[in-house]
Protein backbone atom coordinates (compact mmCIF):
# COMPACT_ATOMS: atom_id res chain seq x y z
CA UNK A 1 0.00 0.00 0.00
CA UNK A 2 2.77 2.43 0.91
CA UNK A 3 4.51 1.89 -2.42
CA UNK A 4 1.36 2.39 -4.48
CA UNK A 5 -1.55 3.97 -2.60
CA UNK A 6 -4.90 3.86 -4.40
CA UNK A 7 -8.51 3.18 -3.43
CA UNK A 8 -8.63 -0.22 -5.11
CA UNK A 9 -5.44 -1.41 -3.46
CA UNK A 10 -6.52 -0.09 -0.08
CA UNK A 11 -9.74 -2.14 -0.29
CA UNK A 12 -7.79 -5.24 -1.33
CA UNK A 13 -5.26 -4.75 1.48
CA UNK A 14 -8.04 -4.27 4.07
CA UNK A 15 -9.79 -7.43 2.81
CA UNK A 16 -6.59 -9.46 3.09
CA UNK A 17 -5.85 -8.10 6.57
CA UNK A 18 -9.37 -8.92 7.73
CA UNK A 19 -9.05 -12.43 6.30
CA UNK A 20 -5.66 -12.84 7.99
CA UNK A 21 -7.11 -11.81 11.38
CA UNK A 22 -10.02 -14.20 10.87
CA UNK A 23 -7.66 -17.11 10.04
CA UNK A 24 -5.54 -16.40 13.12
CA UNK A 25 -8.70 -16.47 15.24
CA UNK A 26 -9.74 -19.80 13.65
CA UNK A 27 -6.22 -21.15 14.26
CA UNK A 28 -6.42 -20.32 17.99
CA UNK A 29 -9.85 -21.98 18.18
CA UNK A 30 -8.57 -25.08 16.35
CA UNK A 31 -5.59 -25.44 18.75
CA UNK A 32 -7.90 -24.97 21.72
CA UNK A 33 -10.34 -27.63 20.38
CA UNK A 34 -7.40 -30.00 19.80
CA UNK A 35 -6.13 -29.50 23.36
CA UNK A 36 -9.63 -30.16 24.70
CA UNK A 37 -9.74 -33.38 22.61
CA UNK A 38 -12.66 -32.05 20.55
CA UNK A 39 -11.12 -33.37 17.33
CA UNK A 40 -14.25 -33.05 15.21
CA UNK A 41 -14.44 -29.29 15.83
CA UNK A 42 -10.68 -28.95 15.30
CA UNK A 43 -10.98 -30.69 11.92
CA UNK A 44 -13.79 -28.44 10.70
CA UNK A 45 -11.85 -25.31 11.75
CA UNK A 46 -8.65 -26.60 10.10
CA UNK A 47 -10.66 -27.34 6.93
CA UNK A 48 -11.57 -23.64 6.75
CA UNK A 49 -7.96 -22.47 7.28
CA UNK A 50 -6.46 -24.98 4.85
CA UNK A 51 -8.90 -23.93 2.14
CA UNK A 52 -6.89 -20.66 2.14
CA UNK A 53 -3.47 -21.75 3.48
CA UNK A 54 -3.14 -24.78 1.22
CA UNK A 55 0.65 -25.09 1.62
CA UNK A 56 0.87 -25.08 5.42
CA UNK A 57 2.59 -28.35 6.39
CA UNK A 58 2.15 -27.91 10.15
CA UNK A 59 -1.60 -27.38 9.86
CA UNK A 60 -1.86 -30.52 7.75
CA UNK A 61 0.10 -32.46 10.38
CA UNK A 62 -2.24 -31.17 13.07
CA UNK A 63 -5.31 -32.19 11.04
CA UNK A 64 -3.72 -35.61 10.45
CA UNK A 65 -3.37 -36.04 14.23
CA UNK A 66 -7.07 -35.21 14.60
CA UNK A 67 -8.00 -37.74 11.89
CA UNK A 68 -5.94 -40.42 13.68
CA UNK A 69 -7.77 -39.68 16.95
CA UNK A 70 -11.10 -39.80 15.11
CA UNK A 71 -10.27 -43.21 13.58
CA UNK A 72 -9.93 -41.95 9.98
CA UNK A 73 -6.45 -43.21 9.05
CA UNK A 74 -6.79 -42.86 5.25
CA UNK A 75 -7.53 -39.11 5.60
CA UNK A 76 -4.56 -38.79 7.98
CA UNK A 77 -2.30 -40.45 5.39
CA UNK A 78 -3.44 -37.99 2.72
CA UNK A 79 -2.51 -34.97 4.92
CA UNK A 80 0.79 -36.51 6.05
CA UNK A 81 1.80 -37.25 2.45
CA UNK A 82 1.20 -33.60 1.58
CA UNK A 83 3.17 -32.51 4.67
CA UNK A 84 6.06 -34.79 3.67
CA UNK A 85 6.24 -33.04 0.27
CA UNK A 86 5.81 -29.51 1.66
CA UNK A 87 8.51 -29.71 4.35
CA UNK A 88 11.97 -30.98 3.40
CA UNK A 89 13.50 -33.69 5.62
CA UNK A 90 10.09 -34.42 7.14
CA UNK A 91 11.09 -37.76 8.72
CA UNK A 92 8.26 -37.51 11.24
CA UNK A 93 5.59 -37.52 8.52
CA UNK A 94 7.12 -40.59 6.80
CA UNK A 95 7.33 -42.37 10.16
CA UNK A 96 3.67 -41.68 10.93
CA UNK A 97 2.51 -42.75 7.43
CA UNK A 98 4.49 -46.00 7.76
CA UNK A 99 3.05 -46.62 11.24
CA UNK A 100 -0.54 -46.11 10.02
CA UNK A 101 -0.07 -48.46 7.06
CA UNK A 102 1.43 -51.03 9.44
CA UNK A 103 -1.54 -50.78 11.82
CA UNK A 104 -3.90 -51.21 8.84
CA UNK A 105 -2.10 -54.42 7.86
CA UNK A 106 -0.47 -53.00 4.71
CA UNK A 107 3.07 -54.14 5.49
CA UNK A 108 4.39 -53.52 1.95
CA UNK A 109 3.40 -49.83 1.85
CA UNK A 110 4.59 -49.46 5.45
CA UNK A 111 8.03 -50.76 4.43
CA UNK A 112 8.20 -48.42 1.45
CA UNK A 113 7.36 -45.32 3.58
CA UNK A 114 9.75 -46.16 6.43
CA UNK A 115 12.54 -46.54 3.85
CA UNK A 116 11.82 -42.94 2.74
CA UNK A 117 12.34 -41.85 6.36
CA UNK A 118 15.68 -43.67 6.57
CA UNK A 119 16.82 -42.14 3.25
CA UNK A 120 16.51 -38.75 4.96
CA UNK A 121 18.07 -39.86 8.25
CA UNK A 122 19.62 -43.30 8.51
CA UNK A 123 20.07 -42.86 12.29
CA UNK A 124 16.38 -42.09 12.97
CA UNK A 125 15.71 -44.37 15.96
CA UNK A 126 11.94 -44.75 15.59
CA UNK A 127 12.13 -45.35 11.85
CA UNK A 128 14.96 -47.86 12.20
CA UNK A 129 13.11 -49.81 14.89
CA UNK A 130 9.90 -49.87 12.81
CA UNK A 131 11.91 -50.79 9.68
CA UNK A 132 13.40 -53.86 11.38
CA UNK A 133 9.96 -55.03 12.53
CA UNK A 134 8.20 -54.48 9.18
CA UNK A 135 11.05 -55.98 7.18
CA UNK A 136 11.01 -59.16 9.29
CA UNK A 137 7.25 -59.51 9.02
CA UNK A 138 7.27 -58.74 5.29
CA UNK A 139 9.92 -61.41 4.68
CA UNK A 140 7.95 -64.04 6.61
CA UNK A 141 4.73 -63.30 4.69
CA UNK A 142 6.52 -63.34 1.31
CA UNK A 143 8.19 -66.64 2.23
CA UNK A 144 4.85 -68.18 3.34
CA UNK A 145 3.16 -67.12 0.09
CA UNK A 146 6.04 -68.63 -1.90
CA UNK A 147 5.52 -71.95 -0.06
CA UNK A 148 1.79 -71.83 -0.91
CA UNK A 149 2.57 -71.27 -4.60
CA UNK A 150 4.87 -74.31 -4.47
CA UNK A 151 2.21 -76.42 -2.71
CA UNK A 152 4.39 -76.73 0.43
CA UNK A 153 1.45 -76.23 2.79
CA UNK A 154 3.08 -77.51 6.02
CA UNK A 155 5.97 -75.06 5.55
CA UNK A 156 3.54 -72.24 4.80
CA UNK A 157 1.53 -73.01 7.97
CA UNK A 158 4.71 -72.95 10.06
CA UNK A 159 5.76 -69.63 8.49
CA UNK A 160 2.34 -68.02 9.15
CA UNK A 161 2.54 -69.21 12.76
CA UNK A 162 5.82 -67.28 12.96
CA UNK A 163 4.01 -64.19 11.58
CA UNK A 164 1.59 -64.33 14.53
CA UNK A 165 4.53 -64.54 16.96
CA UNK A 166 6.37 -61.67 15.24
CA UNK A 167 3.34 -59.35 15.50
CA UNK A 168 1.05 -60.27 18.42
CA UNK A 169 -0.11 -56.67 19.02
CA UNK A 170 -1.82 -55.77 15.71
CA UNK A 171 -4.88 -58.06 15.30
CA UNK A 172 -5.11 -57.76 11.50
CA UNK A 173 -1.94 -59.85 11.05
CA UNK A 174 -3.27 -62.73 13.18
CA UNK A 175 -6.53 -62.69 11.21
CA UNK A 176 -4.68 -62.72 7.86
CA UNK A 177 -2.36 -65.50 9.07
CA UNK A 178 -5.31 -67.63 10.22
CA UNK A 179 -7.07 -67.04 6.90
CA UNK A 180 -4.03 -68.32 4.98
CA UNK A 181 -3.44 -71.25 7.38
CA UNK A 182 -7.08 -72.28 6.85
CA UNK A 183 -6.41 -72.20 3.09
CA UNK A 184 -3.36 -74.45 3.54
CA UNK A 185 -5.24 -76.90 5.79
CA UNK A 186 -8.07 -77.10 3.28
CA UNK A 187 -5.64 -77.76 0.42
CA UNK A 188 -3.86 -80.32 2.60
CA UNK A 189 -7.11 -82.28 3.15
CA UNK A 190 -7.11 -81.39 6.88
CA UNK A 191 -10.78 -80.50 6.79
CA UNK A 192 -11.72 -80.40 10.50
CA UNK A 193 -8.82 -78.08 11.40
CA UNK A 194 -9.54 -75.90 8.35
CA UNK A 195 -13.22 -75.52 9.34
CA UNK A 196 -12.25 -74.55 12.90
CA UNK A 197 -9.73 -71.92 11.82
CA UNK A 198 -11.85 -70.42 9.02
CA UNK A 199 -14.73 -70.14 11.50
CA UNK A 200 -12.44 -68.13 13.83
CA UNK A 201 -11.63 -65.76 10.95
CA UNK A 202 -15.32 -65.43 10.01
CA UNK A 203 -16.24 -64.50 13.58
CA UNK A 204 -13.98 -61.45 13.16
CA UNK A 205 -14.73 -60.80 9.46
CA UNK A 206 -18.11 -62.36 8.52
CA UNK A 207 -17.76 -61.34 4.85
CA UNK A 208 -14.19 -62.61 4.32
CA UNK A 209 -14.58 -64.23 0.88
CA UNK A 210 -11.36 -66.26 1.07
CA UNK A 211 -12.31 -67.80 4.42
CA UNK A 212 -15.82 -68.59 3.13
CA UNK A 213 -14.43 -70.32 0.02
CA UNK A 214 -11.82 -72.29 1.96
CA UNK A 215 -14.34 -73.37 4.58
CA UNK A 216 -16.70 -74.47 1.79
CA UNK A 217 -13.89 -76.59 0.31
CA UNK A 218 -13.29 -78.14 3.74
CA UNK A 219 -17.02 -78.89 4.18
CA UNK A 220 -16.95 -80.65 0.80
CA UNK A 221 -14.10 -82.87 2.01
CA UNK A 222 -16.29 -83.84 4.99
CA UNK A 223 -19.36 -84.43 2.76
CA UNK A 224 -21.19 -81.61 4.59
CA UNK A 225 -22.99 -80.42 1.46
CA UNK A 226 -25.67 -78.29 3.16
CA UNK A 227 -23.03 -76.33 5.04
Coordinates of C-alpha atoms in Angstrom, one line a residue:
X1 CA 0.0 0.0 0.0
X2 CA 2.8 2.4 0.9
X3 CA 4.5 1.9 -2.4
X4 CA 1.4 2.4 -4.5
X5 CA -1.6 4.0 -2.6
X6 CA -4.9 3.9 -4.4
X7 CA -8.5 3.2 -3.4
X8 CA -8.6 -0.2 -5.1
X9 CA -5.4 -1.4 -3.5
X10 CA -6.5 -0.1 -0.1
X11 CA -9.7 -2.1 -0.3
X12 CA -7.8 -5.2 -1.3
X13 CA -5.3 -4.7 1.5
X14 CA -8.0 -4.3 4.1
X15 CA -9.8 -7.4 2.8
X16 CA -6.6 -9.5 3.1
X17 CA -5.9 -8.1 6.6
X18 CA -9.4 -8.9 7.7
X19 CA -9.0 -12.4 6.3
X20 CA -5.7 -12.8 8.0
X21 CA -7.1 -11.8 11.4
X22 CA -10.0 -14.2 10.9
X23 CA -7.7 -17.1 10.0
X24 CA -5.5 -16.4 13.1
X25 CA -8.7 -16.5 15.2
X26 CA -9.7 -19.8 13.7
X27 CA -6.2 -21.1 14.3
X28 CA -6.4 -20.3 18.0
X29 CA -9.9 -22.0 18.2
X30 CA -8.6 -25.1 16.4
X31 CA -5.6 -25.4 18.7
X32 CA -7.9 -25.0 21.7
X33 CA -10.3 -27.6 20.4
X34 CA -7.4 -30.0 19.8
X35 CA -6.1 -29.5 23.4
X36 CA -9.6 -30.2 24.7
X37 CA -9.7 -33.4 22.6
X38 CA -12.7 -32.1 20.6
X39 CA -11.1 -33.4 17.3
X40 CA -14.3 -33.0 15.2
X41 CA -14.4 -29.3 15.8
X42 CA -10.7 -28.9 15.3
X43 CA -11.0 -30.7 11.9
X44 CA -13.8 -28.4 10.7
X45 CA -11.8 -25.3 11.7
X46 CA -8.7 -26.6 10.1
X47 CA -10.7 -27.3 6.9
X48 CA -11.6 -23.6 6.7
X49 CA -8.0 -22.5 7.3
X50 CA -6.5 -25.0 4.8
X51 CA -8.9 -23.9 2.1
X52 CA -6.9 -20.7 2.1
X53 CA -3.5 -21.8 3.5
X54 CA -3.1 -24.8 1.2
X55 CA 0.7 -25.1 1.6
X56 CA 0.9 -25.1 5.4
X57 CA 2.6 -28.4 6.4
X58 CA 2.1 -27.9 10.1
X59 CA -1.6 -27.4 9.9
X60 CA -1.9 -30.5 7.8
X61 CA 0.1 -32.5 10.4
X62 CA -2.2 -31.2 13.1
X63 CA -5.3 -32.2 11.0
X64 CA -3.7 -35.6 10.5
X65 CA -3.4 -36.0 14.2
X66 CA -7.1 -35.2 14.6
X67 CA -8.0 -37.7 11.9
X68 CA -5.9 -40.4 13.7
X69 CA -7.8 -39.7 17.0
X70 CA -11.1 -39.8 15.1
X71 CA -10.3 -43.2 13.6
X72 CA -9.9 -42.0 10.0
X73 CA -6.5 -43.2 9.0
X74 CA -6.8 -42.9 5.3
X75 CA -7.5 -39.1 5.6
X76 CA -4.6 -38.8 8.0
X77 CA -2.3 -40.5 5.4
X78 CA -3.4 -38.0 2.7
X79 CA -2.5 -35.0 4.9
X80 CA 0.8 -36.5 6.1
X81 CA 1.8 -37.2 2.5
X82 CA 1.2 -33.6 1.6
X83 CA 3.2 -32.5 4.7
X84 CA 6.1 -34.8 3.7
X85 CA 6.2 -33.0 0.3
X86 CA 5.8 -29.5 1.7
X87 CA 8.5 -29.7 4.4
X88 CA 12.0 -31.0 3.4
X89 CA 13.5 -33.7 5.6
X90 CA 10.1 -34.4 7.1
X91 CA 11.1 -37.8 8.7
X92 CA 8.3 -37.5 11.2
X93 CA 5.6 -37.5 8.5
X94 CA 7.1 -40.6 6.8
X95 CA 7.3 -42.4 10.2
X96 CA 3.7 -41.7 10.9
X97 CA 2.5 -42.8 7.4
X98 CA 4.5 -46.0 7.8
X99 CA 3.0 -46.6 11.2
X100 CA -0.5 -46.1 10.0
X101 CA -0.1 -48.5 7.1
X102 CA 1.4 -51.0 9.4
X103 CA -1.5 -50.8 11.8
X104 CA -3.9 -51.2 8.8
X105 CA -2.1 -54.4 7.9
X106 CA -0.5 -53.0 4.7
X107 CA 3.1 -54.1 5.5
X108 CA 4.4 -53.5 2.0
X109 CA 3.4 -49.8 1.9
X110 CA 4.6 -49.5 5.4
X111 CA 8.0 -50.8 4.4
X112 CA 8.2 -48.4 1.4
X113 CA 7.4 -45.3 3.6
X114 CA 9.7 -46.2 6.4
X115 CA 12.5 -46.5 3.8
X116 CA 11.8 -42.9 2.7
X117 CA 12.3 -41.9 6.4
X118 CA 15.7 -43.7 6.6
X119 CA 16.8 -42.1 3.3
X120 CA 16.5 -38.7 5.0
X121 CA 18.1 -39.9 8.3
X122 CA 19.6 -43.3 8.5
X123 CA 20.1 -42.9 12.3
X124 CA 16.4 -42.1 13.0
X125 CA 15.7 -44.4 16.0
X126 CA 11.9 -44.7 15.6
X127 CA 12.1 -45.3 11.9
X128 CA 15.0 -47.9 12.2
X129 CA 13.1 -49.8 14.9
X130 CA 9.9 -49.9 12.8
X131 CA 11.9 -50.8 9.7
X132 CA 13.4 -53.9 11.4
X133 CA 10.0 -55.0 12.5
X134 CA 8.2 -54.5 9.2
X135 CA 11.1 -56.0 7.2
X136 CA 11.0 -59.2 9.3
X137 CA 7.2 -59.5 9.0
X138 CA 7.3 -58.7 5.3
X139 CA 9.9 -61.4 4.7
X140 CA 7.9 -64.0 6.6
X141 CA 4.7 -63.3 4.7
X142 CA 6.5 -63.3 1.3
X143 CA 8.2 -66.6 2.2
X144 CA 4.9 -68.2 3.3
X145 CA 3.2 -67.1 0.1
X146 CA 6.0 -68.6 -1.9
X147 CA 5.5 -72.0 -0.1
X148 CA 1.8 -71.8 -0.9
X149 CA 2.6 -71.3 -4.6
X150 CA 4.9 -74.3 -4.5
X151 CA 2.2 -76.4 -2.7
X152 CA 4.4 -76.7 0.4
X153 CA 1.4 -76.2 2.8
X154 CA 3.1 -77.5 6.0
X155 CA 6.0 -75.1 5.6
X156 CA 3.5 -72.2 4.8
X157 CA 1.5 -73.0 8.0
X158 CA 4.7 -73.0 10.1
X159 CA 5.8 -69.6 8.5
X160 CA 2.3 -68.0 9.1
X161 CA 2.5 -69.2 12.8
X162 CA 5.8 -67.3 13.0
X163 CA 4.0 -64.2 11.6
X164 CA 1.6 -64.3 14.5
X165 CA 4.5 -64.5 17.0
X166 CA 6.4 -61.7 15.2
X167 CA 3.3 -59.3 15.5
X168 CA 1.1 -60.3 18.4
X169 CA -0.1 -56.7 19.0
X170 CA -1.8 -55.8 15.7
X171 CA -4.9 -58.1 15.3
X172 CA -5.1 -57.8 11.5
X173 CA -1.9 -59.8 11.0
X174 CA -3.3 -62.7 13.2
X175 CA -6.5 -62.7 11.2
X176 CA -4.7 -62.7 7.9
X177 CA -2.4 -65.5 9.1
X178 CA -5.3 -67.6 10.2
X179 CA -7.1 -67.0 6.9
X180 CA -4.0 -68.3 5.0
X181 CA -3.4 -71.3 7.4
X182 CA -7.1 -72.3 6.9
X183 CA -6.4 -72.2 3.1
X184 CA -3.4 -74.4 3.5
X185 CA -5.2 -76.9 5.8
X186 CA -8.1 -77.1 3.3
X187 CA -5.6 -77.8 0.4
X188 CA -3.9 -80.3 2.6
X189 CA -7.1 -82.3 3.2
X190 CA -7.1 -81.4 6.9
X191 CA -10.8 -80.5 6.8
X192 CA -11.7 -80.4 10.5
X193 CA -8.8 -78.1 11.4
X194 CA -9.5 -75.9 8.3
X195 CA -13.2 -75.5 9.3
X196 CA -12.2 -74.6 12.9
X197 CA -9.7 -71.9 11.8
X198 CA -11.8 -70.4 9.0
X199 CA -14.7 -70.1 11.5
X200 CA -12.4 -68.1 13.8
X201 CA -11.6 -65.8 10.9
X202 CA -15.3 -65.4 10.0
X203 CA -16.2 -64.5 13.6
X204 CA -14.0 -61.4 13.2
X205 CA -14.7 -60.8 9.5
X206 CA -18.1 -62.4 8.5
X207 CA -17.8 -61.3 4.9
X208 CA -14.2 -62.6 4.3
X209 CA -14.6 -64.2 0.9
X210 CA -11.4 -66.3 1.1
X211 CA -12.3 -67.8 4.4
X212 CA -15.8 -68.6 3.1
X213 CA -14.4 -70.3 0.0
X214 CA -11.8 -72.3 2.0
X215 CA -14.3 -73.4 4.6
X216 CA -16.7 -74.5 1.8
X217 CA -13.9 -76.6 0.3
X218 CA -13.3 -78.1 3.7
X219 CA -17.0 -78.9 4.2
X220 CA -16.9 -80.7 0.8
X221 CA -14.1 -82.9 2.0
X222 CA -16.3 -83.8 5.0
X223 CA -19.4 -84.4 2.8
X224 CA -21.2 -81.6 4.6
X225 CA -23.0 -80.4 1.5
X226 CA -25.7 -78.3 3.2
X227 CA -23.0 -76.3 5.0

